[in-house]
XYZ file of C-alpha atoms in Angstrom:
598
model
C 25.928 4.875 20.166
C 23.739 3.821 17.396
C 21.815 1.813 19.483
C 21.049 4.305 21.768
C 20.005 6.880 18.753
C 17.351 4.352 17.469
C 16.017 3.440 21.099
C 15.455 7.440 21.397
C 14.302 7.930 17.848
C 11.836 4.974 18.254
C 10.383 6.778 21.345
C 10.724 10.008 19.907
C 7.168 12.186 18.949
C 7.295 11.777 15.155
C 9.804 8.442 13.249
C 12.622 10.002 12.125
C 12.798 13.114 15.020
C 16.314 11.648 15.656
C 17.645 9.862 12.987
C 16.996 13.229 10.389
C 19.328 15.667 11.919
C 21.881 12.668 12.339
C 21.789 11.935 8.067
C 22.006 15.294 7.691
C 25.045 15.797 10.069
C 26.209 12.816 8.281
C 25.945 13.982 4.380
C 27.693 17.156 5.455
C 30.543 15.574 6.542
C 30.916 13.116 3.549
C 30.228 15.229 0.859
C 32.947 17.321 2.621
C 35.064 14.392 2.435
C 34.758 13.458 -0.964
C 35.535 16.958 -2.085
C 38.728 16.277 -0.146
C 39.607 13.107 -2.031
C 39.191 15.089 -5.292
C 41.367 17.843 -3.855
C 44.112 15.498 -3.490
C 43.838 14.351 -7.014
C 45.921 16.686 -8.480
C 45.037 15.449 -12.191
C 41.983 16.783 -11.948
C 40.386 19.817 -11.146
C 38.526 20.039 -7.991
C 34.808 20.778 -7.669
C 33.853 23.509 -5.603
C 33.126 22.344 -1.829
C 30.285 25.202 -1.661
C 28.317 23.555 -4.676
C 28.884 20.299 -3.389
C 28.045 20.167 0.673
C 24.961 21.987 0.115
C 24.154 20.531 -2.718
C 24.108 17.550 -1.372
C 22.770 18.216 2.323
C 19.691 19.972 -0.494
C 18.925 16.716 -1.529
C 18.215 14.802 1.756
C 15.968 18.125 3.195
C 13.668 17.556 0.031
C 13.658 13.584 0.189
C 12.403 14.559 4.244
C 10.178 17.130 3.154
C 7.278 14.604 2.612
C 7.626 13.585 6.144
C 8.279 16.676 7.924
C 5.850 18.905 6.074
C 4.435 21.219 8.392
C 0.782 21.454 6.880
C -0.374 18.097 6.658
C -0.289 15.456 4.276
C 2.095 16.560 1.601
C 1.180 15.571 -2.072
C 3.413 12.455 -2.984
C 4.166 11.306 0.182
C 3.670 7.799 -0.737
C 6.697 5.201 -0.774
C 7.290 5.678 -4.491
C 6.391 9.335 -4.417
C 9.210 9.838 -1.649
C 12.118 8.273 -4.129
C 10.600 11.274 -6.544
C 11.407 13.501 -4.139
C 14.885 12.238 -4.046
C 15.223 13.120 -7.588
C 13.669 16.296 -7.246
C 16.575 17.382 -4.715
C 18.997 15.599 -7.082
C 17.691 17.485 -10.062
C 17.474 20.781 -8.406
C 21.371 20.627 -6.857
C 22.818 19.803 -10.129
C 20.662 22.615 -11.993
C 22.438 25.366 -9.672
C 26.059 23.882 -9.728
C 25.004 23.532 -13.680
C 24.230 27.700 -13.168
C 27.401 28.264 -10.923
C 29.659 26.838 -13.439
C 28.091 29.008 -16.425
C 28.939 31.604 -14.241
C 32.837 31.016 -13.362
C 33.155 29.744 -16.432
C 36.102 31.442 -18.430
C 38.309 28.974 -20.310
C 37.941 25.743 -21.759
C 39.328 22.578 -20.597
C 37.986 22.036 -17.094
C 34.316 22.910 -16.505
C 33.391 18.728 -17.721
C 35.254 17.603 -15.261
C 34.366 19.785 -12.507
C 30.516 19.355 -13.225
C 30.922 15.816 -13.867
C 32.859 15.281 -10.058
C 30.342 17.887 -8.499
C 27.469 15.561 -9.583
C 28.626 12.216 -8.679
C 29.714 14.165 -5.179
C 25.946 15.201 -4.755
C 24.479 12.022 -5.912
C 26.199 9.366 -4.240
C 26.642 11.687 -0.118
C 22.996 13.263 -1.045
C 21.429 10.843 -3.255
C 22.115 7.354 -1.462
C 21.612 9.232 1.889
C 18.301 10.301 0.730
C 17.383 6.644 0.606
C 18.710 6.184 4.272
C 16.642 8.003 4.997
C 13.347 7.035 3.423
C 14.505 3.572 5.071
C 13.812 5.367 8.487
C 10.968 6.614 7.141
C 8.931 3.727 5.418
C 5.155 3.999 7.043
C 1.906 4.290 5.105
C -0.288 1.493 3.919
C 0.777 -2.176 5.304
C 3.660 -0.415 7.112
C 1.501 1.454 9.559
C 1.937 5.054 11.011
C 3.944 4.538 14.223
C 7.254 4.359 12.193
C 8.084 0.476 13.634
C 8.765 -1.020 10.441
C 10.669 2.378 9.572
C 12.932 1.808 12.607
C 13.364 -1.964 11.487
C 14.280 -1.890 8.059
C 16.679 1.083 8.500
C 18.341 -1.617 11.528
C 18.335 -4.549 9.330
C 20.811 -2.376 6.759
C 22.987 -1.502 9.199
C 23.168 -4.819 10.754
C 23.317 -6.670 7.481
C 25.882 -4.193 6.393
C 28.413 -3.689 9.454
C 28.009 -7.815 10.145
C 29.231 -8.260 6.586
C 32.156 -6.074 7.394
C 33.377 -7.821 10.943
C 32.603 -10.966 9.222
C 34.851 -9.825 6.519
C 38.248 -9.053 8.293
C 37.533 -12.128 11.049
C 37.282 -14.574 8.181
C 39.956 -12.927 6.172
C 42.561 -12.514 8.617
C 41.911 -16.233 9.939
C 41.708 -18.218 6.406
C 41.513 -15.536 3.909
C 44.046 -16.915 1.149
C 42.797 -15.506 -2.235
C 42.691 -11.400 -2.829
C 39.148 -10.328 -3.494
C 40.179 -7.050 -5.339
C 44.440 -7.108 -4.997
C 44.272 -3.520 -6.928
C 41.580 -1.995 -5.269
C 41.548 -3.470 -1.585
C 44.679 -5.641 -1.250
C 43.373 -6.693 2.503
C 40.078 -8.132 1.223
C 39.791 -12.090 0.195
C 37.068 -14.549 -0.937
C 37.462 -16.395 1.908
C 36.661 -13.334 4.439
C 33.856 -12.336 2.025
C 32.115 -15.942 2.266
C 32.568 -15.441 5.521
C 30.451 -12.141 5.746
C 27.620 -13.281 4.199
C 27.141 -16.353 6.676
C 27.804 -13.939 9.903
C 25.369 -11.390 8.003
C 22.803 -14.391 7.588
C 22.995 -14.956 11.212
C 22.867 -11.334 12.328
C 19.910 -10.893 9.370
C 17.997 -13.809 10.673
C 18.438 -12.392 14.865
C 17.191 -8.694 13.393
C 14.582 -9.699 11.457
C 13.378 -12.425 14.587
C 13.967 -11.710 17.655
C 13.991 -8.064 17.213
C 11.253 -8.152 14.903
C 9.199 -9.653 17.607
C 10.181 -7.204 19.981
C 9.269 -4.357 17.968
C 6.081 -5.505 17.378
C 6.957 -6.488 13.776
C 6.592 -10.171 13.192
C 5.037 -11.445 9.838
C 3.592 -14.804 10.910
C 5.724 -16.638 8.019
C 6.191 -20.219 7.334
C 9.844 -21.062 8.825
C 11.296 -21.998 4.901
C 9.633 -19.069 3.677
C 11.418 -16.407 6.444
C 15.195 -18.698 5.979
C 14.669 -18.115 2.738
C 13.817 -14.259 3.096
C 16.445 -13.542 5.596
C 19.282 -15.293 2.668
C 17.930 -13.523 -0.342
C 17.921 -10.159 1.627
C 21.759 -10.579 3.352
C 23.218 -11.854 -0.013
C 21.544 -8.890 -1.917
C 22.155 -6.163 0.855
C 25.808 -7.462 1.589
C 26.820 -7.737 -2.301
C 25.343 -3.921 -2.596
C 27.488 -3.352 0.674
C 30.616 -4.759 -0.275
C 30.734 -2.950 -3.693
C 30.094 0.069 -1.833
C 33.270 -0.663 0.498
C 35.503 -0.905 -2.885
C 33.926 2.040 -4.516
C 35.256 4.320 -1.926
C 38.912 2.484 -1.818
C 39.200 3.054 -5.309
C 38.584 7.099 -4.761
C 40.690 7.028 -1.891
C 43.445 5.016 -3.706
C 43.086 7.086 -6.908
C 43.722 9.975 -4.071
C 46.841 8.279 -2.916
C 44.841 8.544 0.614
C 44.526 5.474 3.310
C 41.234 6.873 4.262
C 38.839 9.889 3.842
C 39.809 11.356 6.983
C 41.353 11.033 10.270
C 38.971 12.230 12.871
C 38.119 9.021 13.749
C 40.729 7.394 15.452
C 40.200 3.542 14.064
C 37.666 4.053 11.867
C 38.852 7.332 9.438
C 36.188 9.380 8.324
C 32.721 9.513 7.602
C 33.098 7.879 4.411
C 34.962 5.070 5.951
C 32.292 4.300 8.232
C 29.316 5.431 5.466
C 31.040 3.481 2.288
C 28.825 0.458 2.483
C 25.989 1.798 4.055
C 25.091 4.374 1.248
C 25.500 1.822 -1.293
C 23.644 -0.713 -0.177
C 20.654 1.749 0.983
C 18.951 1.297 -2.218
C 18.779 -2.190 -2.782
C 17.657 -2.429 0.914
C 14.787 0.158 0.251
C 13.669 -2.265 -3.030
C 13.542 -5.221 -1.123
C 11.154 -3.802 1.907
C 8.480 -2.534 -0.628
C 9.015 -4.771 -3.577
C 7.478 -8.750 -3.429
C 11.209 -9.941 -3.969
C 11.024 -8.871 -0.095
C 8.397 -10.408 0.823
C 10.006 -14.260 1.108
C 10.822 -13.541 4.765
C 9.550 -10.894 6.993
C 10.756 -8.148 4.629
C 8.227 -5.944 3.209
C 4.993 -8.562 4.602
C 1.970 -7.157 5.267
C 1.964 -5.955 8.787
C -1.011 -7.678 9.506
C 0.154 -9.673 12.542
C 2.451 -8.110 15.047
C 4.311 -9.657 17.821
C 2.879 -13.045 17.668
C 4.440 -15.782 19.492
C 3.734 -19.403 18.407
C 2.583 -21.667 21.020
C 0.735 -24.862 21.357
C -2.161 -25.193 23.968
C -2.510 -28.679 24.394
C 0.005 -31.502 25.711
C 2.513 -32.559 22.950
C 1.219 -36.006 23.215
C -2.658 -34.192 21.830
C -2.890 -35.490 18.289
C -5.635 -32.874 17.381
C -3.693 -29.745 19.539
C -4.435 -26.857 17.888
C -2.095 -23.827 17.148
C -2.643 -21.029 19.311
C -0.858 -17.583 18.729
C -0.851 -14.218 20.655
C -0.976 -10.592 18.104
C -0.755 -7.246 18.701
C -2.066 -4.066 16.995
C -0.840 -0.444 17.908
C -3.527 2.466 18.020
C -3.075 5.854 18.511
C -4.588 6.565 21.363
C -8.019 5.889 23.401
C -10.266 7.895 20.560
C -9.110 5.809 17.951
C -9.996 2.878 20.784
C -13.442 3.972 21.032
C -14.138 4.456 17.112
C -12.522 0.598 16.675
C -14.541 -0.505 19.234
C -17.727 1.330 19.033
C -19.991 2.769 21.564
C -20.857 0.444 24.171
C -18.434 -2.144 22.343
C -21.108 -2.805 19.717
C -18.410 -3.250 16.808
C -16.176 -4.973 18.905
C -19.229 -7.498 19.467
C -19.314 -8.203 15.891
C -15.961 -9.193 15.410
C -15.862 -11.625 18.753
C -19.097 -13.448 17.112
C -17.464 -14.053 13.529
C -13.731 -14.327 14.838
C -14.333 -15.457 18.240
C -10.342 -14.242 19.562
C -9.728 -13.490 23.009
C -9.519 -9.482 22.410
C -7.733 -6.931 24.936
C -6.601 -3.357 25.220
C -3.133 -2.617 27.428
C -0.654 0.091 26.942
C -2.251 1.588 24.057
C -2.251 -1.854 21.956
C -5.082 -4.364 21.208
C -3.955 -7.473 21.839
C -5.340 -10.829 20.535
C -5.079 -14.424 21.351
C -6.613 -17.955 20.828
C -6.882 -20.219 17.743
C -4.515 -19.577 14.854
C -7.134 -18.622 12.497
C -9.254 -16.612 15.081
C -6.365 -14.831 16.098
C -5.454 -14.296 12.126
C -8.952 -13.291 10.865
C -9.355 -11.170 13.752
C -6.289 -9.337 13.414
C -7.138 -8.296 9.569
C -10.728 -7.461 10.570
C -8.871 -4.462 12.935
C -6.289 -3.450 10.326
C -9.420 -3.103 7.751
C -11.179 -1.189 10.217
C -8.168 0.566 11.108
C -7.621 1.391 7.486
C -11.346 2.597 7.279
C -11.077 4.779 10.331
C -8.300 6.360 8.676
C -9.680 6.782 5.561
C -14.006 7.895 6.611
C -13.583 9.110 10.267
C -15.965 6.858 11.767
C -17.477 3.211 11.168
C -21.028 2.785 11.227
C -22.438 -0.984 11.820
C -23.247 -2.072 8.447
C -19.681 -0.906 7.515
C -18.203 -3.432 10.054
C -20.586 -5.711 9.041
C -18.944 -5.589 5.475
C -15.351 -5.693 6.727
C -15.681 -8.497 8.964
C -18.243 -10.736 6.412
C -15.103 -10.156 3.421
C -12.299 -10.938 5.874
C -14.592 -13.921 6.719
C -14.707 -15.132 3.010
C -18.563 -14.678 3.871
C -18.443 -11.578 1.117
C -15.559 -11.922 -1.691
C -13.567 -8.714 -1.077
C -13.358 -6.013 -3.962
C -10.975 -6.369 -6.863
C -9.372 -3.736 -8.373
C -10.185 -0.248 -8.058
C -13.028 0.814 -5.921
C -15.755 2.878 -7.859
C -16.926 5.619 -5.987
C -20.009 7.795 -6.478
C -19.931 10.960 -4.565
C -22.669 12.756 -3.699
C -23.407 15.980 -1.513
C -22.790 14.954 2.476
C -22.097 11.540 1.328
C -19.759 8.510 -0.233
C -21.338 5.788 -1.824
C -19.028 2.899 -1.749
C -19.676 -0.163 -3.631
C -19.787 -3.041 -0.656
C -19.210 -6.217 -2.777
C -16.740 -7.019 -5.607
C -20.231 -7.654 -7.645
C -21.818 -4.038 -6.778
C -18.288 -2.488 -7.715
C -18.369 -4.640 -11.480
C -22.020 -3.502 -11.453
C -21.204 0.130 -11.102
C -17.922 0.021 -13.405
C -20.150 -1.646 -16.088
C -22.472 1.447 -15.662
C -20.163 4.072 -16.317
C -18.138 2.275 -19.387
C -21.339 1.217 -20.949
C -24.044 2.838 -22.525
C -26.445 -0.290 -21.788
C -26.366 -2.670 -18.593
C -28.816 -5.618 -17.646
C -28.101 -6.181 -13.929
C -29.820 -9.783 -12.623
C -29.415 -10.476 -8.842
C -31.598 -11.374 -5.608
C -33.721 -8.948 -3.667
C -31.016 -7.028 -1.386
C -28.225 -6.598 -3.734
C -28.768 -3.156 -3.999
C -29.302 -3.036 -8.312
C -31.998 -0.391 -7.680
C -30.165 1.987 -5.166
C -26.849 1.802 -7.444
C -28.704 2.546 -10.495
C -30.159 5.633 -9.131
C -26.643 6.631 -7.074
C -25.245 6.722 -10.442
C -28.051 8.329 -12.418
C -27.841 11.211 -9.481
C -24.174 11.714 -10.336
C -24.081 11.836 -14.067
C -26.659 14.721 -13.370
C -24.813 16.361 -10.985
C -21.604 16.192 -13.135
C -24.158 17.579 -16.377
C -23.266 14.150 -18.394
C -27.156 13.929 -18.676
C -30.297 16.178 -18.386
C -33.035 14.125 -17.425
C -32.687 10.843 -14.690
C -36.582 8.688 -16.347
C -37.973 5.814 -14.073
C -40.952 3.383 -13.472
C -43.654 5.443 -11.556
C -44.046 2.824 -8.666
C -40.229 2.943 -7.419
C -39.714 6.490 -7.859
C -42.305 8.466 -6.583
C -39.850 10.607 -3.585
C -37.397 11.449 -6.358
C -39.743 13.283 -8.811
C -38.825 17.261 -8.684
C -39.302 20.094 -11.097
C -39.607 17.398 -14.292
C -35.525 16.976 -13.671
C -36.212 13.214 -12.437
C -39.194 12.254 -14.634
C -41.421 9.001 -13.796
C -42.738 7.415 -16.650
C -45.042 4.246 -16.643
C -43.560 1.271 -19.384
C -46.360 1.808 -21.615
C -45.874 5.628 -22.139
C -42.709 5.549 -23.300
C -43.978 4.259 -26.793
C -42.836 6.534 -29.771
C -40.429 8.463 -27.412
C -36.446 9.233 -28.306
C -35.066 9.859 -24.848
C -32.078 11.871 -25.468
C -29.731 13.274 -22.555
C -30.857 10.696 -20.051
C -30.015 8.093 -17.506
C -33.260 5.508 -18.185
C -33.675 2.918 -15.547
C -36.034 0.167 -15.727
C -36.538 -1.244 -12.073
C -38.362 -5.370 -11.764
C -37.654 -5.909 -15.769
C -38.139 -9.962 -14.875
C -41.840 -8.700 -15.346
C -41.615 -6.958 -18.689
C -42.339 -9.280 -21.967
C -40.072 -9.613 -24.753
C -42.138 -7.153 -26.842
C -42.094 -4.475 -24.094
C -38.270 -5.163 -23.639
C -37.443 -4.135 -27.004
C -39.750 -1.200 -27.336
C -38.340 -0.446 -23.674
C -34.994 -0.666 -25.107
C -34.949 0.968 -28.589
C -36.170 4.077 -27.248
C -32.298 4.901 -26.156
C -31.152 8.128 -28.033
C -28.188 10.067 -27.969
C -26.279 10.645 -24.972
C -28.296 8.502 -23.091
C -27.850 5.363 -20.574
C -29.860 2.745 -19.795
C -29.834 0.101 -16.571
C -32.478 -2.514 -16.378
C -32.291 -4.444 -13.372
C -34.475 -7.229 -12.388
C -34.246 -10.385 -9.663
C -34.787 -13.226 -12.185
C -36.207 -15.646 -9.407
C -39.119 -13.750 -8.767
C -40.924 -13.124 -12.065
C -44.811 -12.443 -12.029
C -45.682 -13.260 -15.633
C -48.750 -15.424 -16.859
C -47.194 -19.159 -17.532
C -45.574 -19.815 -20.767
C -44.680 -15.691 -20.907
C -41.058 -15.313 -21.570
C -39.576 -13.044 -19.435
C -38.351 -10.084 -21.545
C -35.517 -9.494 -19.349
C -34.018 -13.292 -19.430
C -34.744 -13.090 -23.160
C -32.813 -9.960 -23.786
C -29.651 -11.111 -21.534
C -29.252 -13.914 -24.205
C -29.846 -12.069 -27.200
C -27.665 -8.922 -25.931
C -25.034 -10.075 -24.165
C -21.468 -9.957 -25.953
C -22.613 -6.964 -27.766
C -19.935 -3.815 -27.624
C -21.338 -1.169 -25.472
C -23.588 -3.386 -23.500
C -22.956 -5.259 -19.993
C -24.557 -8.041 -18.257
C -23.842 -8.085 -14.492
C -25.170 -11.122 -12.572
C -25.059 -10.584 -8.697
C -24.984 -13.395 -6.381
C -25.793 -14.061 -2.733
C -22.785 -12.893 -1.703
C -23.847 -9.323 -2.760
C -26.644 -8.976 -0.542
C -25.393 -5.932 1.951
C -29.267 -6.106 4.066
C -29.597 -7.905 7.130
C -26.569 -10.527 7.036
C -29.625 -13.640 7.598
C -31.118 -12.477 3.731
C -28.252 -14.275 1.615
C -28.961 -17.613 3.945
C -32.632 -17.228 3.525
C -32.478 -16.627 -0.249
C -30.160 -19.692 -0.377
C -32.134 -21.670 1.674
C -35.326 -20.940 -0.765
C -33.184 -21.639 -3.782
C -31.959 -25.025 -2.677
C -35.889 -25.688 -2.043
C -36.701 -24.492 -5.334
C -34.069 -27.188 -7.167
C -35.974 -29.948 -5.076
């Protein structure tokens, strides 16, 4: 039966179309059940059962609400922001039984212990459920949109779990000598739970593999680093499990009940069948989007799907090199065409530089050829997937930039991306350098930027002058006449030649000296110490190309030395690898500067 649930929820419309209404079904019936077990405490008093089953059938709607909001992307949605959302239900069902108590309340001597078994009965049907849940769920990010990795890590729990449990009773009831828990669970022995954790390794390993692959989920890990994965995640999942499976006998026992129900001939109730699972949810949900996860296929980066291992030459080939096979899901033939670009143009760019064999069947790209072909070009498409997602369209130069950092021809960004946003337009730094260069601009009141022609110093500078305007940080944006002629308008942009600036305070303004390798050191610091109060200044300058008489110190260079280390001031030195024109200028600029140290 659960097999057949997940094979229609995994081809249902939306992850988790199926699988929703079940958890819900589900909490009802166990929070029902645990009311029961309280009932038959008698010394106790009982919580109310209408506080309880809602209350907790509350908290799973809200911890679905982020993916069943009807009106798009619902703030918080993320992985983390979804356990929030947990706690939200949590804290709203215990604020009303909180309320309903107040309200019944006419003596003292039971309301503590009513609100205290009302809680735990909301937390731990509503509370672990809602974590079942957000198993199902997982998508976003590395985990894609389709809901695949959803569908597998919500499997691996119950396989891990349930294999724990047949592995259990087997082992026990062939060698089991030594009571586990002789109190709490009489039938339970070490021997039987050794012997769930090996059948749950093996069933862990076959999910995670085999299944993995068939789902389109395979991580492309080393075979010591996915044995070692599958172990850390069935030892972890099936201690959480098993502790689950004794919390329950000890409410049932403290009930003087065998089990929480008996509409399930062979299995009990709900609970019975639930004990394990709900506990173990948690630590299952940790491990998929923590790194302790990532030692086997849990939690990787789906960046390679359904790759199959293969080697292309005779066995006897010394130099045989590793072939693989990937897939990618897209959404349909528009997101195809956008990948792709018009008249394959994109798709072009990314055969040159990671020269894959590249198809589209059954609404998948799939890949194939040389291990690291296959592996650059498959994180070249999630990029541009990513970037699809994220700006609606790729132009050239943007796949240009993708596919030269997946490359290693462009060091990808670090850190946070600074962003300048300007009317009709995102300006996105394109190298890690550009995006140090722009962060240096907005924490520092001074910055000396020194790179080759093509690095984009100039059109940064400006980019941020425009939006320290536009956001009223500044009143006045103050250039060299030659490089900003098209920007002068209504004396808000004002174009000033070096030598007029003499005597001036320039207060309110974002000052930007354009070619400053050409300045001398005494126009430098007159340049310089004309700064006044809320005011920024970028100088930016190529240091290879100075036009100075011989024997004239560059003012720039000189100031770089003198300045740099100072608080408030930045020095940004942009390489090669920065230049975002024509992809031939970085190997023509290194090709002159290899000349040059001859």
């Amino acid at each position: 039966m659960v097999a057949g649930l997940a094979w229609l929820d995994y081809y249902a419309a939306r992850p988790g179309l199926v699988m929703a209404p079940l958890a819900i079904v589900g909490t009802f019936l166990a929070a029902g059940e645990l009311v029961r077990l309280f009932e038959h405490n008698h010394q106790t008093p009982s919580p109310s059962r209408y506080l309880v089953v809602p209350g907790a059938v509350a908290v799973v709607l809200v911890s679905l609400a982020p993916s069943f909001w009807p009106f798009g992307e619902m703030p918080g949605a993320t992985l983390m922001g979804r356990v929030g959302w947990v706690a939200i239900g949590l804290a709203g069902s215990c604020s009303i039984v909180f309320a309903a108590e107040m309200l019944r309340y006419r003596e003292p001597g039971s309301a503590t212990t009513r609100l205290a078994l009302a809680i735990f009965g909301i937390a731990y049907a509503g509370g672990l459920m809602g974590f079942v849940a957000q198993l199902r769920l997982l998508a976003g990010g590395r985990w894609g949109s389709d809901g695949r990795w959803g569908m597998l890590a919500l499997l691996s729990l119950i396989v891990v779990v349930k294999s724990n449990d047949i592995g259990a009773y087997c082992f026990g009831r062939l060698f089991g000598r030594t009571k586990l828990a002789p109190v709490l669970s009489p039938g339970k022995t070490w021997e039987g739970l050794a012997g769930g954790f090996a059948l749950s390794t093996v069933a862990t390993m076959a999910t995670l593999g085999p299944l993995a692959q068939a789902m389109g989920c395979d991580s492309q890990r080393t075979l010591p680093g996915w044995i070692a994965g599958c172990l850390v995640y069935a030892v972890l999942v099936g201690i959480a499990g098993v502790a689950g499976d004794l919390a329950v006998s000890m409410l049932k026992r403290d009930a003087y009940l065998k089990n929480s129900s008996t509409w399930m001939p062979g299995f009990g109730g709900v609970l019975d069948v639930l004990d394990s699972i709900l506990f173990a949810a948690p630590v299952a949900f940790l491990l998929w989007i923590t790194r302790l996860g990532r030692l086997g296929i849990t939690g990787a980066p789906a960046t390679l799907y359904a790759a199959r291992r293969r080697m292309s030459a005779s066995p006897s080939t010394a130099d045989s090199q590793r072939m693989i096979e990937a897939t990618i899901p897209v959404s349909g033939p528009e997101e195809t065409v956008l990948l792709f670009g018009v008249g394959d143009e994109h798709l072009k760019k990314v055969r040159q530089r990671a020269p894959a064999k590249i198809a589209t069947r059954n609404g998948r790209i799939h890949l194939s050829g040389d291990e690291q072909a296959v592996m650059q070009a498959t994180a070249i498409f999630e990029k541009l997937k990513a970037a699809v997602s994220r700006e609606g369209a790729l132009t050239g130069d943007r796949v240009d930039e993708i596919v030269a950092q997946v490359t290693g021809e462009r060091p990808a960004i670090n850190g946070a991306e600074v962003v300048i946003q300007q009317p009709g337009i995102t300006i996105r730094p394109r190298t890690d350098g550009q995006n140090t260069y722009l962060k240096a601009i907005r924490e520092h009141d001074c910055v000396f930027c020194i790179g080759p022609a093509g690095t984009g110093k100039t059109y940064l500078a400006v980019a941020a002058a425009v939006e320290a305007l536009r956001a009223k940080q500044i009143r006045k944006i103050m250039m060299d006449y030659d490089q900003l002629k098209r920007y002068t308008s209504e004396d808000i942009i004002e174009v000033a030649p070096l030598a007029y600036m003499r005597g001036r305070t320039l207060n309110n303004a974002f000052i930007i000296m354009d070619e400053g390798q050409n300045t001398t050191v005494p126009q430098m610091k007159m340049f310089l110490t004309r700064m006044g109060a809320k005011s920024k200044v970028v100088v930016t300058g190529d240091a290879t190309q100075v036009d100075l008489p011989p024997h004239t110190r560059s003012g720039l260079a000189d100031a770089v030395e003198r300045l740099d280390g100072i608080e408030g001031i930045a020095c940004v030195r942009l390489q090669t690898t920065d230049i975002v024109r024509h992809r031939l200028v970085s190997l023509i600029v290194n090709a002159y500067e290899k000349g040059e140290k001859r």
